[in-house]
PDB file of C-alpha atoms in Angstrom:
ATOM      1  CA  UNK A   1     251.981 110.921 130.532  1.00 45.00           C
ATOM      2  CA  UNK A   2     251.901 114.680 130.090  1.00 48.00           C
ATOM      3  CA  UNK A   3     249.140 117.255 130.098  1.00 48.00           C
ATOM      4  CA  UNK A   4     248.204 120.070 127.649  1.00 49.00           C
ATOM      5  CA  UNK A   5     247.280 123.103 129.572  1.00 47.00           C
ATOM      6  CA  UNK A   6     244.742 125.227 128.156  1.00 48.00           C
ATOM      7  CA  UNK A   7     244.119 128.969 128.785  1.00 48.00           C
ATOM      8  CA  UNK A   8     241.031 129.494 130.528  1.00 50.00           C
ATOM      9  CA  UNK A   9     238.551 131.565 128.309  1.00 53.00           C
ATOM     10  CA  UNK A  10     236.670 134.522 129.588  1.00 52.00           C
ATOM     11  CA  UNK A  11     233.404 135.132 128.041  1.00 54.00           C
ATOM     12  CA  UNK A  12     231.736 138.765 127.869  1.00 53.00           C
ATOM     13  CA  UNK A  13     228.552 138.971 129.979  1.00 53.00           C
ATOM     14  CA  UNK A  14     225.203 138.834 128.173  1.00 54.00           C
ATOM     15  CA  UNK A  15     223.456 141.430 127.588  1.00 54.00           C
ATOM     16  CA  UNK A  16     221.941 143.105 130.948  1.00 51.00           C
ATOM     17  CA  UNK A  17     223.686 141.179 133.148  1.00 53.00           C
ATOM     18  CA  UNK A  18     226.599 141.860 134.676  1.00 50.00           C
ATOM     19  CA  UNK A  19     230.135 140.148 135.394  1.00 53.00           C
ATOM     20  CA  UNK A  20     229.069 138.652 138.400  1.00 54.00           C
ATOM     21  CA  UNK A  21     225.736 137.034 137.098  1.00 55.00           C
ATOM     22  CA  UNK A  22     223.915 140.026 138.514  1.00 55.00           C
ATOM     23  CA  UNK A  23     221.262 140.871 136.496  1.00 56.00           C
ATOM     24  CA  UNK A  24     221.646 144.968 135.814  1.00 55.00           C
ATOM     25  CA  UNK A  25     218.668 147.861 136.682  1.00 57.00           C
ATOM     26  CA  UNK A  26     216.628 148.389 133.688  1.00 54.00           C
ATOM     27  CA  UNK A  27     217.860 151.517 132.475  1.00 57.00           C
ATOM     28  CA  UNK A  28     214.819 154.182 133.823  1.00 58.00           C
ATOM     29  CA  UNK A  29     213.675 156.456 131.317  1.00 58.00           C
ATOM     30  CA  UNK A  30     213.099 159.983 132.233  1.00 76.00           C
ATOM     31  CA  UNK A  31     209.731 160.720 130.152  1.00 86.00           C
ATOM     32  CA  UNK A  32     208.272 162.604 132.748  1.00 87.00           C
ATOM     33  CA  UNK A  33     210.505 165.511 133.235  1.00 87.00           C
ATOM     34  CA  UNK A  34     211.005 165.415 129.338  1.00 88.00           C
ATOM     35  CA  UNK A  35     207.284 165.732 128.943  1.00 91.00           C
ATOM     36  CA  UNK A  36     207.128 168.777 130.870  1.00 91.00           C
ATOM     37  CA  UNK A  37     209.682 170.208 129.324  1.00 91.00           C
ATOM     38  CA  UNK A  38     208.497 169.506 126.036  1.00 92.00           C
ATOM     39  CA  UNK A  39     204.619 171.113 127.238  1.00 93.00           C
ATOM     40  CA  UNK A  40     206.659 174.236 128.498  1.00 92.00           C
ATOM     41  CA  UNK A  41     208.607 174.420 124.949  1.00 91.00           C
ATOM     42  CA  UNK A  42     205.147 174.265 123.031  1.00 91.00           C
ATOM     43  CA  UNK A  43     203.090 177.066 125.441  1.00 92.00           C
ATOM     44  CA  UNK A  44     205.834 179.708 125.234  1.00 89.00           C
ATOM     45  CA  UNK A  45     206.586 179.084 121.505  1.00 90.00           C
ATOM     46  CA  UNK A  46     202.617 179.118 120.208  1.00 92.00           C
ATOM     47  CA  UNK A  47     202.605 183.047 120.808  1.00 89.00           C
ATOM     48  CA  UNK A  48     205.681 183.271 119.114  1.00 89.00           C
ATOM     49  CA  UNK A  49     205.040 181.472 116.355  1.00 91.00           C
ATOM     50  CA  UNK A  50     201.492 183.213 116.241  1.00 91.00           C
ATOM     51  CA  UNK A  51     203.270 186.627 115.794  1.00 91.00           C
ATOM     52  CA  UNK A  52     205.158 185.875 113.383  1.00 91.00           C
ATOM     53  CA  UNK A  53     202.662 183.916 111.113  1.00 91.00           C
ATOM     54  CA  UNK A  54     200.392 187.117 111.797  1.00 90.00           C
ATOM     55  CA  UNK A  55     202.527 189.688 110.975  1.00 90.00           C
ATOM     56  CA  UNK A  56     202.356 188.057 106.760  1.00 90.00           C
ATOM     57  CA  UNK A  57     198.887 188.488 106.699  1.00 89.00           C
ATOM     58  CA  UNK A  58     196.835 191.130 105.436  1.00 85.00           C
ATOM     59  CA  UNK A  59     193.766 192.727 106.980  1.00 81.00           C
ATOM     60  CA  UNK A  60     191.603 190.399 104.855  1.00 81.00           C
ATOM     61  CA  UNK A  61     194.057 187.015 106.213  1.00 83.00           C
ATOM     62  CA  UNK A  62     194.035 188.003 109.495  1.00 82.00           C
ATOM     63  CA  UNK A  63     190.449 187.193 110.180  1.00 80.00           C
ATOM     64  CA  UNK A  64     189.172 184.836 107.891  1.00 83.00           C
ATOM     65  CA  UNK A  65     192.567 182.377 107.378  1.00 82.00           C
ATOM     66  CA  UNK A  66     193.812 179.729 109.550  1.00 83.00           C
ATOM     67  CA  UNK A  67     195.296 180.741 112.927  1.00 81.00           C
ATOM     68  CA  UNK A  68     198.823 179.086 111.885  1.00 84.00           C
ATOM     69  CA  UNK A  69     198.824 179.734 108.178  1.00 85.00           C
ATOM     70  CA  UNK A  70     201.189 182.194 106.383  1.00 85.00           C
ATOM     71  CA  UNK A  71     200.150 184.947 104.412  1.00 83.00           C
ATOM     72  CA  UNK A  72     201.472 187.125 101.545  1.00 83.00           C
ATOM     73  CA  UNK A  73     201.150 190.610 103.253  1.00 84.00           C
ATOM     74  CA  UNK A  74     204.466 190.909 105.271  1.00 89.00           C
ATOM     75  CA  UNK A  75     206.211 193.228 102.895  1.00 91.00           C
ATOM     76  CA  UNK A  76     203.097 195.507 102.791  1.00 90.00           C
ATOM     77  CA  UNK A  77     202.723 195.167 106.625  1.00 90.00           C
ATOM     78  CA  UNK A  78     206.042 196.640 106.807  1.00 92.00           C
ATOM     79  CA  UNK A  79     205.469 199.271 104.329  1.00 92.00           C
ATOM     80  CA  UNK A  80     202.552 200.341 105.709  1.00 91.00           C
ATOM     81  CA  UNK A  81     204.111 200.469 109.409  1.00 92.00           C
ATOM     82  CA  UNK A  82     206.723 202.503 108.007  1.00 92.00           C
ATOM     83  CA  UNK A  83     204.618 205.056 106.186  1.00 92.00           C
ATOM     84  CA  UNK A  84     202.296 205.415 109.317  1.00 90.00           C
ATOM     85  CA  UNK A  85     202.566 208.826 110.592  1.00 90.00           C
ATOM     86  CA  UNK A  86     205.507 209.883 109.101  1.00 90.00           C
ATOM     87  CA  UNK A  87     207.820 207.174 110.163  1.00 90.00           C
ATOM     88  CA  UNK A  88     206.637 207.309 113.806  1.00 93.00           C
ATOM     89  CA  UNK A  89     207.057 203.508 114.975  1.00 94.00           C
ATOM     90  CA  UNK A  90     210.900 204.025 114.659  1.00 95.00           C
ATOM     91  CA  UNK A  91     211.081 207.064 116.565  1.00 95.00           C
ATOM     92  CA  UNK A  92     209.368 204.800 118.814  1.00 95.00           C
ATOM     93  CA  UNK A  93     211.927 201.827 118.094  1.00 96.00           C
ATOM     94  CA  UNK A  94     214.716 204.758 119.009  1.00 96.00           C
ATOM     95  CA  UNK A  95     213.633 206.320 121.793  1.00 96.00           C
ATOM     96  CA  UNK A  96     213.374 202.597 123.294  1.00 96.00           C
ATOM     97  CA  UNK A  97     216.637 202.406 121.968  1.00 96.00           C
ATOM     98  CA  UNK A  98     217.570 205.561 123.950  1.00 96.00           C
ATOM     99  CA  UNK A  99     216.169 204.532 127.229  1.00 96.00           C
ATOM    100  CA  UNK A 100     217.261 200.805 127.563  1.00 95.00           C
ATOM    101  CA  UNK A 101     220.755 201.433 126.271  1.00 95.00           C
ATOM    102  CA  UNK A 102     221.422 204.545 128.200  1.00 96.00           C
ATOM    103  CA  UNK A 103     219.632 203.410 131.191  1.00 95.00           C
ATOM    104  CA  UNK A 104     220.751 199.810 131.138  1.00 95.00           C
ATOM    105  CA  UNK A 105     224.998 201.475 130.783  1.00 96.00           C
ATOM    106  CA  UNK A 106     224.253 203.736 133.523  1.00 96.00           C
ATOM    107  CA  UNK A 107     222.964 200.899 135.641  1.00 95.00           C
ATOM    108  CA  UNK A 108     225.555 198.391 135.153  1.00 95.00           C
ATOM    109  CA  UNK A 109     227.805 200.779 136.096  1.00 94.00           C
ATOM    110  CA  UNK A 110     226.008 201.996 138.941  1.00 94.00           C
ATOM    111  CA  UNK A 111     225.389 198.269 139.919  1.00 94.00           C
ATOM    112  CA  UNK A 112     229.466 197.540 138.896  1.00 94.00           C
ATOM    113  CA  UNK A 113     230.820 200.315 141.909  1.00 94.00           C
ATOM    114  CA  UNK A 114     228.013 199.632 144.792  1.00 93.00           C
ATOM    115  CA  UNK A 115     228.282 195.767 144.359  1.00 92.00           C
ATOM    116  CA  UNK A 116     232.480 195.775 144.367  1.00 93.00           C
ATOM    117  CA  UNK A 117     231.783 198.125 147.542  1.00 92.00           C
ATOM    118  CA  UNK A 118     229.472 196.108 149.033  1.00 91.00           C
ATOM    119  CA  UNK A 119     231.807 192.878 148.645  1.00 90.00           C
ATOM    120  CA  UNK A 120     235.526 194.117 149.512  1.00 90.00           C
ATOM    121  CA  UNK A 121     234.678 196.878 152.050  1.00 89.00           C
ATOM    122  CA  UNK A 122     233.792 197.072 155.322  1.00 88.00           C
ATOM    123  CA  UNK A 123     232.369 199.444 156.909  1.00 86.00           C
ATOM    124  CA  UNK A 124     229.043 200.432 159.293  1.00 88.00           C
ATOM    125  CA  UNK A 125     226.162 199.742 158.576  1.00 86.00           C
ATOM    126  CA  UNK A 126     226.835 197.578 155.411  1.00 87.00           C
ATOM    127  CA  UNK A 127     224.598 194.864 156.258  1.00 87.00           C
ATOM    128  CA  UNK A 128     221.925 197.140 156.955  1.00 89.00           C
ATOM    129  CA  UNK A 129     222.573 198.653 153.249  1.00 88.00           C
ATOM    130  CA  UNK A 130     222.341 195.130 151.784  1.00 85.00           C
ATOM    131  CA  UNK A 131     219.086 194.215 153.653  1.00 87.00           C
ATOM    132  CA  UNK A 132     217.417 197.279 152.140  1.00 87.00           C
ATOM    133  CA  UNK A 133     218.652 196.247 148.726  1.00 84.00           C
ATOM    134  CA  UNK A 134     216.957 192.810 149.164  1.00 83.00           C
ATOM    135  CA  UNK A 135     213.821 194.848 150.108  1.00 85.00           C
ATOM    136  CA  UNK A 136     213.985 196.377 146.965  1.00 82.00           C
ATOM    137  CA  UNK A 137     214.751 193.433 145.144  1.00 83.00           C
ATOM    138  CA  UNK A 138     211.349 192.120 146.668  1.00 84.00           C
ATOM    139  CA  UNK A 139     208.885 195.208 145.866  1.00 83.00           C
ATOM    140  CA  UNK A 140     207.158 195.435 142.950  1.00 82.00           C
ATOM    141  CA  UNK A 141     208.319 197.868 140.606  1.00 76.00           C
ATOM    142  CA  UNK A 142     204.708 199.224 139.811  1.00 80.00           C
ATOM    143  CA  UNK A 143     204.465 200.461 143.186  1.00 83.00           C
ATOM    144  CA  UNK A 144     206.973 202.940 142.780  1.00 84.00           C
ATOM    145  CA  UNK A 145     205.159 204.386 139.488  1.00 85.00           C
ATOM    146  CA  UNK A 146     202.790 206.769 141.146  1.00 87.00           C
ATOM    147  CA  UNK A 147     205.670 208.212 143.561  1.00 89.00           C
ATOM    148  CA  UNK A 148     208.229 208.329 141.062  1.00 89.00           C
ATOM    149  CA  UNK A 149     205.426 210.400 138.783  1.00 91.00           C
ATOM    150  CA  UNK A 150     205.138 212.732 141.748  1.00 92.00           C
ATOM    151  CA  UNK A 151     208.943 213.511 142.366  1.00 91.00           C
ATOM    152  CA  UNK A 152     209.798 214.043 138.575  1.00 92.00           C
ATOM    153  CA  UNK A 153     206.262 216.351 138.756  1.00 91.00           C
ATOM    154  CA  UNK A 154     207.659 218.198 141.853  1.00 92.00           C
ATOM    155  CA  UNK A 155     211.341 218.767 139.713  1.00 91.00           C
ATOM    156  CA  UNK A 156     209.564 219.871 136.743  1.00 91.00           C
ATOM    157  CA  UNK A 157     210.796 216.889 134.777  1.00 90.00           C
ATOM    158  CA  UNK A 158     207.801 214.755 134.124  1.00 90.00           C
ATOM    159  CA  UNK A 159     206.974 214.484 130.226  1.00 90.00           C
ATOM    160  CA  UNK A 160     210.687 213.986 129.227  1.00 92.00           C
ATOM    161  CA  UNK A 161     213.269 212.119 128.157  1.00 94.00           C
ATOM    162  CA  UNK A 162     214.869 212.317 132.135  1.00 94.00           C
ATOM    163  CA  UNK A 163     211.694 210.922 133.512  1.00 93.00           C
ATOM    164  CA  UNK A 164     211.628 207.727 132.176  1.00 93.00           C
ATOM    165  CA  UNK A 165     215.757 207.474 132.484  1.00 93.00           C
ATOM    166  CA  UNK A 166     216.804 208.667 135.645  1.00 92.00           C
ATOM    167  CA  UNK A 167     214.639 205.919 137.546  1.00 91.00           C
ATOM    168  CA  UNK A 168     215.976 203.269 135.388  1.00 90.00           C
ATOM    169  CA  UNK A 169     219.008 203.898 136.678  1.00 92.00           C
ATOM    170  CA  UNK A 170     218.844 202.345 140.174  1.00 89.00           C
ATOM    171  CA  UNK A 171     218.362 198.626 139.821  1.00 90.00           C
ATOM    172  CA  UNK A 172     218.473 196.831 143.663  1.00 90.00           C
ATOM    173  CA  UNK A 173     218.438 193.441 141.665  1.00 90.00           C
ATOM    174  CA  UNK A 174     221.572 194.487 139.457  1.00 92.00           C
ATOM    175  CA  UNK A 175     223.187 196.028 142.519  1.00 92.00           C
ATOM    176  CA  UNK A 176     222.883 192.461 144.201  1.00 91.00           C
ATOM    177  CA  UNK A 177     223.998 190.621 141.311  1.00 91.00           C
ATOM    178  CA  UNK A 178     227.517 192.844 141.006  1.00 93.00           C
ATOM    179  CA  UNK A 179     227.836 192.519 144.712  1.00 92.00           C
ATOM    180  CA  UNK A 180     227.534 188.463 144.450  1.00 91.00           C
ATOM    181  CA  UNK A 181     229.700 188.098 141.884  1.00 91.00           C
ATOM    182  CA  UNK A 182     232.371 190.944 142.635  1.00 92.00           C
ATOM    183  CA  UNK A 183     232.699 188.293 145.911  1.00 90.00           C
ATOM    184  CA  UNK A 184     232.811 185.691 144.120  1.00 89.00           C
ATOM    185  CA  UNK A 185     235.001 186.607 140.889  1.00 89.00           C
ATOM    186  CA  UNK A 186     237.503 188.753 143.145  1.00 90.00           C
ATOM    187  CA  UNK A 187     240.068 186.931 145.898  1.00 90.00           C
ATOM    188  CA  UNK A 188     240.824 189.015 148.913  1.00 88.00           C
ATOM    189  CA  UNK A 189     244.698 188.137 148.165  1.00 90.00           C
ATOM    190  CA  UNK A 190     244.688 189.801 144.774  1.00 89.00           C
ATOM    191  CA  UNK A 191     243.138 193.006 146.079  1.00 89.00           C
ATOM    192  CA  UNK A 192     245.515 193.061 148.908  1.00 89.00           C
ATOM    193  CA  UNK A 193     248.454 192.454 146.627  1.00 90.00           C
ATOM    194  CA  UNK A 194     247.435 195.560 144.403  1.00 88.00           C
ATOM    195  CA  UNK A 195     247.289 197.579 147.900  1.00 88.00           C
ATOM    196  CA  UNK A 196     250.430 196.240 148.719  1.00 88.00           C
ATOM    197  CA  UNK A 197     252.225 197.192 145.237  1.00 85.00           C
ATOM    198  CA  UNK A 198     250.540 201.464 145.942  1.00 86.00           C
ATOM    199  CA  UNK A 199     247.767 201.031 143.860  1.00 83.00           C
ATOM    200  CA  UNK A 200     244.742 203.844 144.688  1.00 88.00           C
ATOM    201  CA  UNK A 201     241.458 202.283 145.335  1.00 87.00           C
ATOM    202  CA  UNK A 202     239.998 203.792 142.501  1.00 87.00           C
ATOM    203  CA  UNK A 203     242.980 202.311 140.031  1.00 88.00           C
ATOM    204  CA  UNK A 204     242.278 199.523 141.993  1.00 88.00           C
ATOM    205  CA  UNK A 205     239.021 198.919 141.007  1.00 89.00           C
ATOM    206  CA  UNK A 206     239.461 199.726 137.193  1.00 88.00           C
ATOM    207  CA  UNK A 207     242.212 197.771 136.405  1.00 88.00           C
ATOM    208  CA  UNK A 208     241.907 194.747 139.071  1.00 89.00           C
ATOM    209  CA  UNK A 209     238.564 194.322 139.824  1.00 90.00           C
ATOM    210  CA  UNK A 210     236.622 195.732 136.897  1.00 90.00           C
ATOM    211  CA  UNK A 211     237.943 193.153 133.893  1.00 89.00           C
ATOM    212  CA  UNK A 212     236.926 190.093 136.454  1.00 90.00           C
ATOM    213  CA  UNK A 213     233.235 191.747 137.044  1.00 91.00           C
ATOM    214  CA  UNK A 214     232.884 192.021 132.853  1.00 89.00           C
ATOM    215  CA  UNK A 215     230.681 188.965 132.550  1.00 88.00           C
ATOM    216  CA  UNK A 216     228.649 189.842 135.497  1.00 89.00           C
ATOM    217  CA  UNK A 217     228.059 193.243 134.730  1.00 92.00           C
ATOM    218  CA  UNK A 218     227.511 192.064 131.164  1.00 92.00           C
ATOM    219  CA  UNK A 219     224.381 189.821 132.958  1.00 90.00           C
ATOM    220  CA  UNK A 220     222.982 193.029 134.730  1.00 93.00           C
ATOM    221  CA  UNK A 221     223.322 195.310 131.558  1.00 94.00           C
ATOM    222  CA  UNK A 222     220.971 192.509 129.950  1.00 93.00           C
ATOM    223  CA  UNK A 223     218.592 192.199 132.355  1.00 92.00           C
ATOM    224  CA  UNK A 224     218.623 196.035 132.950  1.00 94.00           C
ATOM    225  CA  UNK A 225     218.196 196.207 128.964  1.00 95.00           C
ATOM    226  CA  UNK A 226     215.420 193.634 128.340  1.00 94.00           C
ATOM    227  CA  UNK A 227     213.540 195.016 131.934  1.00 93.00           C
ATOM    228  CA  UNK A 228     213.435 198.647 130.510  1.00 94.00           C
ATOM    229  CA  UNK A 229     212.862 197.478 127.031  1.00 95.00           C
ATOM    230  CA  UNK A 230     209.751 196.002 127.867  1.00 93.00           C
ATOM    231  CA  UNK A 231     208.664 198.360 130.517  1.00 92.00           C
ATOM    232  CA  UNK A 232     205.032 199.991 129.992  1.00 93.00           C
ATOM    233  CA  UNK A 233     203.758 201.398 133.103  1.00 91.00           C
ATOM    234  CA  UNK A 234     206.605 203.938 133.943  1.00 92.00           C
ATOM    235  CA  UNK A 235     206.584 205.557 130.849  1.00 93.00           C
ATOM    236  CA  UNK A 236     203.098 205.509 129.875  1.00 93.00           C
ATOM    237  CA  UNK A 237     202.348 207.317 133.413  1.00 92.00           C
ATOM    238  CA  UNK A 238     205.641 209.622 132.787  1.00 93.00           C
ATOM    239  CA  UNK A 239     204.907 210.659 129.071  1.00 93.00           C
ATOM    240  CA  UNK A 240     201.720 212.335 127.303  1.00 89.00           C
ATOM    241  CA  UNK A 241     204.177 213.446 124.194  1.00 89.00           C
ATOM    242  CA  UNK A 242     203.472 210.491 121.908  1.00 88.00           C
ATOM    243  CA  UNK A 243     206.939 211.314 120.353  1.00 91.00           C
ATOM    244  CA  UNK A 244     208.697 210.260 123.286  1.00 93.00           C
ATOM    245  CA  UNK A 245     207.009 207.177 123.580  1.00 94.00           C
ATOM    246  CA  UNK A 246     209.138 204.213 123.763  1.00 95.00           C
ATOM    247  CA  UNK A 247     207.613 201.099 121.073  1.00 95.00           C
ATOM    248  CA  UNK A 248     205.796 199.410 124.209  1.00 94.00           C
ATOM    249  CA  UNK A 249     203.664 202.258 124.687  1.00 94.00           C
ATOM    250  CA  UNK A 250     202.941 203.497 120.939  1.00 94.00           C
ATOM    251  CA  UNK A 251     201.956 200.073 119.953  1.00 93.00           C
ATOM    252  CA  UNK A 252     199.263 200.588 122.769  1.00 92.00           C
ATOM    253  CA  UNK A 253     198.273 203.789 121.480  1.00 90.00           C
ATOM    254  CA  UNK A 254     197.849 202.047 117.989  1.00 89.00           C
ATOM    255  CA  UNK A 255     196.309 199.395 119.535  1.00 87.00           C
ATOM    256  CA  UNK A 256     193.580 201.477 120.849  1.00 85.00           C
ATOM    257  CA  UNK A 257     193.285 203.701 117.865  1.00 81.00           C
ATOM    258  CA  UNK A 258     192.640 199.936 115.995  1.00 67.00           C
ATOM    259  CA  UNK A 259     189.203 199.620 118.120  1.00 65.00           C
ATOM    260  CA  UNK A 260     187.926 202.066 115.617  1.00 71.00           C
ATOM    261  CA  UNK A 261     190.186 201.159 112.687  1.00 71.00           C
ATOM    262  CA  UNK A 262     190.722 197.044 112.114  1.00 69.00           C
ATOM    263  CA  UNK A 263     193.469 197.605 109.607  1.00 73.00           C
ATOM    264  CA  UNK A 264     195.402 198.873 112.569  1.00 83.00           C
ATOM    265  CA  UNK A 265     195.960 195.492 114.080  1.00 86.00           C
ATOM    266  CA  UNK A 266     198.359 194.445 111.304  1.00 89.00           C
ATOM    267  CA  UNK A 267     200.319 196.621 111.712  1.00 90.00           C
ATOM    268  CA  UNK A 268     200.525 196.540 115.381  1.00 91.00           C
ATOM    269  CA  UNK A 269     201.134 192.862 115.354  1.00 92.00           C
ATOM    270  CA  UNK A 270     203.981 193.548 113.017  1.00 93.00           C
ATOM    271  CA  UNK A 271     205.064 196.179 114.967  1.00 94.00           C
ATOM    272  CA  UNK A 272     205.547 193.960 117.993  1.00 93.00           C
ATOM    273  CA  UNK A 273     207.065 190.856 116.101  1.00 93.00           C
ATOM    274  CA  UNK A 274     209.789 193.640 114.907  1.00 94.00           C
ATOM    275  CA  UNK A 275     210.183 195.135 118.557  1.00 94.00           C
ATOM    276  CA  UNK A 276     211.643 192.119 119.771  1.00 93.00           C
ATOM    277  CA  UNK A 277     214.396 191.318 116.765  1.00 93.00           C
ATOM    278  CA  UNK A 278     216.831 193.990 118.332  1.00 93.00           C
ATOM    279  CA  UNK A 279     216.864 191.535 122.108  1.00 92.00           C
ATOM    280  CA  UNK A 280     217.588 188.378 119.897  1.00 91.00           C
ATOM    281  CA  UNK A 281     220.904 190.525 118.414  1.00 92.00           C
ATOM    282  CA  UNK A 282     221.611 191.823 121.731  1.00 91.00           C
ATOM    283  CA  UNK A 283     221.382 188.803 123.243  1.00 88.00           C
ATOM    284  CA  UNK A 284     223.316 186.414 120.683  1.00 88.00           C
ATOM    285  CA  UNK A 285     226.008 189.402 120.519  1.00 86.00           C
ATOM    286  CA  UNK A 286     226.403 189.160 124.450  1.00 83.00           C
ATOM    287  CA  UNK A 287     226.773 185.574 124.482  1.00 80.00           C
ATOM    288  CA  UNK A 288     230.753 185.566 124.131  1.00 76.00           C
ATOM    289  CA  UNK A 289     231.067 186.906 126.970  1.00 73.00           C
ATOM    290  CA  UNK A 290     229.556 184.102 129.202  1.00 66.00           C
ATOM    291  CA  UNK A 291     231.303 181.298 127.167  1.00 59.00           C
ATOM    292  CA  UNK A 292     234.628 183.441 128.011  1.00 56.00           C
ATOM    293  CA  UNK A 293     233.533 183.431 131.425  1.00 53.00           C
ATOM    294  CA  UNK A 294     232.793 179.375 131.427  1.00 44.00           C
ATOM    295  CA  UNK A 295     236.329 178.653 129.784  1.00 45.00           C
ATOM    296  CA  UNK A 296     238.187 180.760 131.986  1.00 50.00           C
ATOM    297  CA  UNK A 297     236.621 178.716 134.818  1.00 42.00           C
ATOM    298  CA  UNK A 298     237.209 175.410 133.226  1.00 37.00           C
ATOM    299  CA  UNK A 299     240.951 176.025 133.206  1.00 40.00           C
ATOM    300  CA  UNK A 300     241.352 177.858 137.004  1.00 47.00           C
ATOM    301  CA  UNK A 301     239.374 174.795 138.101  1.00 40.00           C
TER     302      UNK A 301
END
């Protein structure tokens, strides 16, 4: 008498269960921490999208439209802003220009040479100079106003161009980025090796060390960029000469001049919505340079 063997049959596991007849975890859905998220999204984009609704309305929209609605006055806005004075919001937009791109260069670089010091050399009293830095990290930058007013006073520099720079150059935050990342971007081994094969410290630094600090310096310049971009009280203690004012400042001055004028406000909301275009380029511009950064880590790791 023979017997037919048959293959045993393995069936799939339902649905939420699993092979050994274990029924699985519901699957837990974050909502909370997506909630909050989604709360944080909407209060910092209502401003935003409040500027930018605002700056396409007239005088007459402005006040008696809804909050949210667009209106058919942007081109005039713009016109207007432009005739105002001569032209002076972009001497305004430049000189902003001048001091956040010049300042936040000068910085980086600064920040570049004292943080790759900081990291690969040792010498006394280095940990004393760090702990100072982390001071200044933690002070307030609008305590130093008033003092900084009274040195540039005392060199006969106050009221210029040099008074709202030259302190804008020294950034303890930027200085303790560089330093972070120049230790962690730079192995010991490849700076001994260039010793080793007569390099000078100072070739050292701008052929070895300096293309692995790029995306780090590239962090500080944008900080240091946005920081002095949107700094108010330094320059509007430093400056009476409205023609060095940088765009944070004269929109102020316009602001207050709109107290007695309403048609003002237009143009200083329109003003402020195109004051903050030229961080969006300089940001998306500056973003290659983080994903080179990422990819170059992805393929060391």
């Amino acid at each position: 008498m023979s017997t037919t063997l048959t293959p045993h049959r393995r069936t799939a596991p339902a649905p939420g269960t699993t092979p050994g007849n274990a029924v699985a975890p519901p699957r837990r859905t974050a909502w909370i921490p997506t909630l909050l998220l989604l709360l944080g999204a909407v209060y910092c984009l209502i401003p935003i999208l409040w500027v930018v609704t605002a700056a396409t309305k007239s005088s007459g929209e402005l006040f008696t439209t809804f909050t949210f609605s667009p209106g058919s006055g942007f081109l005039d806005n713009l016109a207007e802003l432009s005739a105002y004075r001569g032209g002076v919001y972009w001497r305004w937009m430049a000189n902003s220009a001048l001091y956040a791109g010049v300042g936040a260069l000068l910085s980086a670089a600064l920040s570049g040479v004292t943080g790759y010091a900081l990291a690969k050399y040792r010498f006394r009293g280095r940990t004393a100079i760090f702990n100072i830095l982390l001071a200044g990290v933690l002070m307030p930058p609008i305590t130093l106003a008033v003092p900084q007013y009274l040195l540039m006073a005392q060199a006969g520099l106050a009221d210029s161009y040099w008074s709202v720079l030259l302190p804008s150059v020294v950034s303890p935050y930027g200085i303790y980025l560089a330093r972070i990342y120049a230790a962690a971007a730079i192995p010991d081994e490849v700076v001994e090796a260039a010793r080793v094969d007569g390099a000078k410290e100072f070739r050292l630094f701008r052929s070895v060390a300096l293309p692995m600090m790029v995306p780090g310096l590239v962090t500080v310049f944008l900080f240091q960029f946005v920081a002095i971009w949107n700094n108010f009280l330094l320059p509007y203690i430093m400056l009476g000469d409205d023609h060095r004012f940088p765009v944070t400042v004269g929109l102020y001055s316009l602001l207050q001049q709109g107290a007695n004028a309403p048609a003002l406000y237009t143009l200083v909301i329109t003003g402020a919505l195109l004051s903050v275009v030229p961080l969006i380029l300089l940001f998306l511009g500056l973003q290659r340079y983080w994903r080179i950064d990422l990819l170059s880590g992805a393929v060391k790791s």
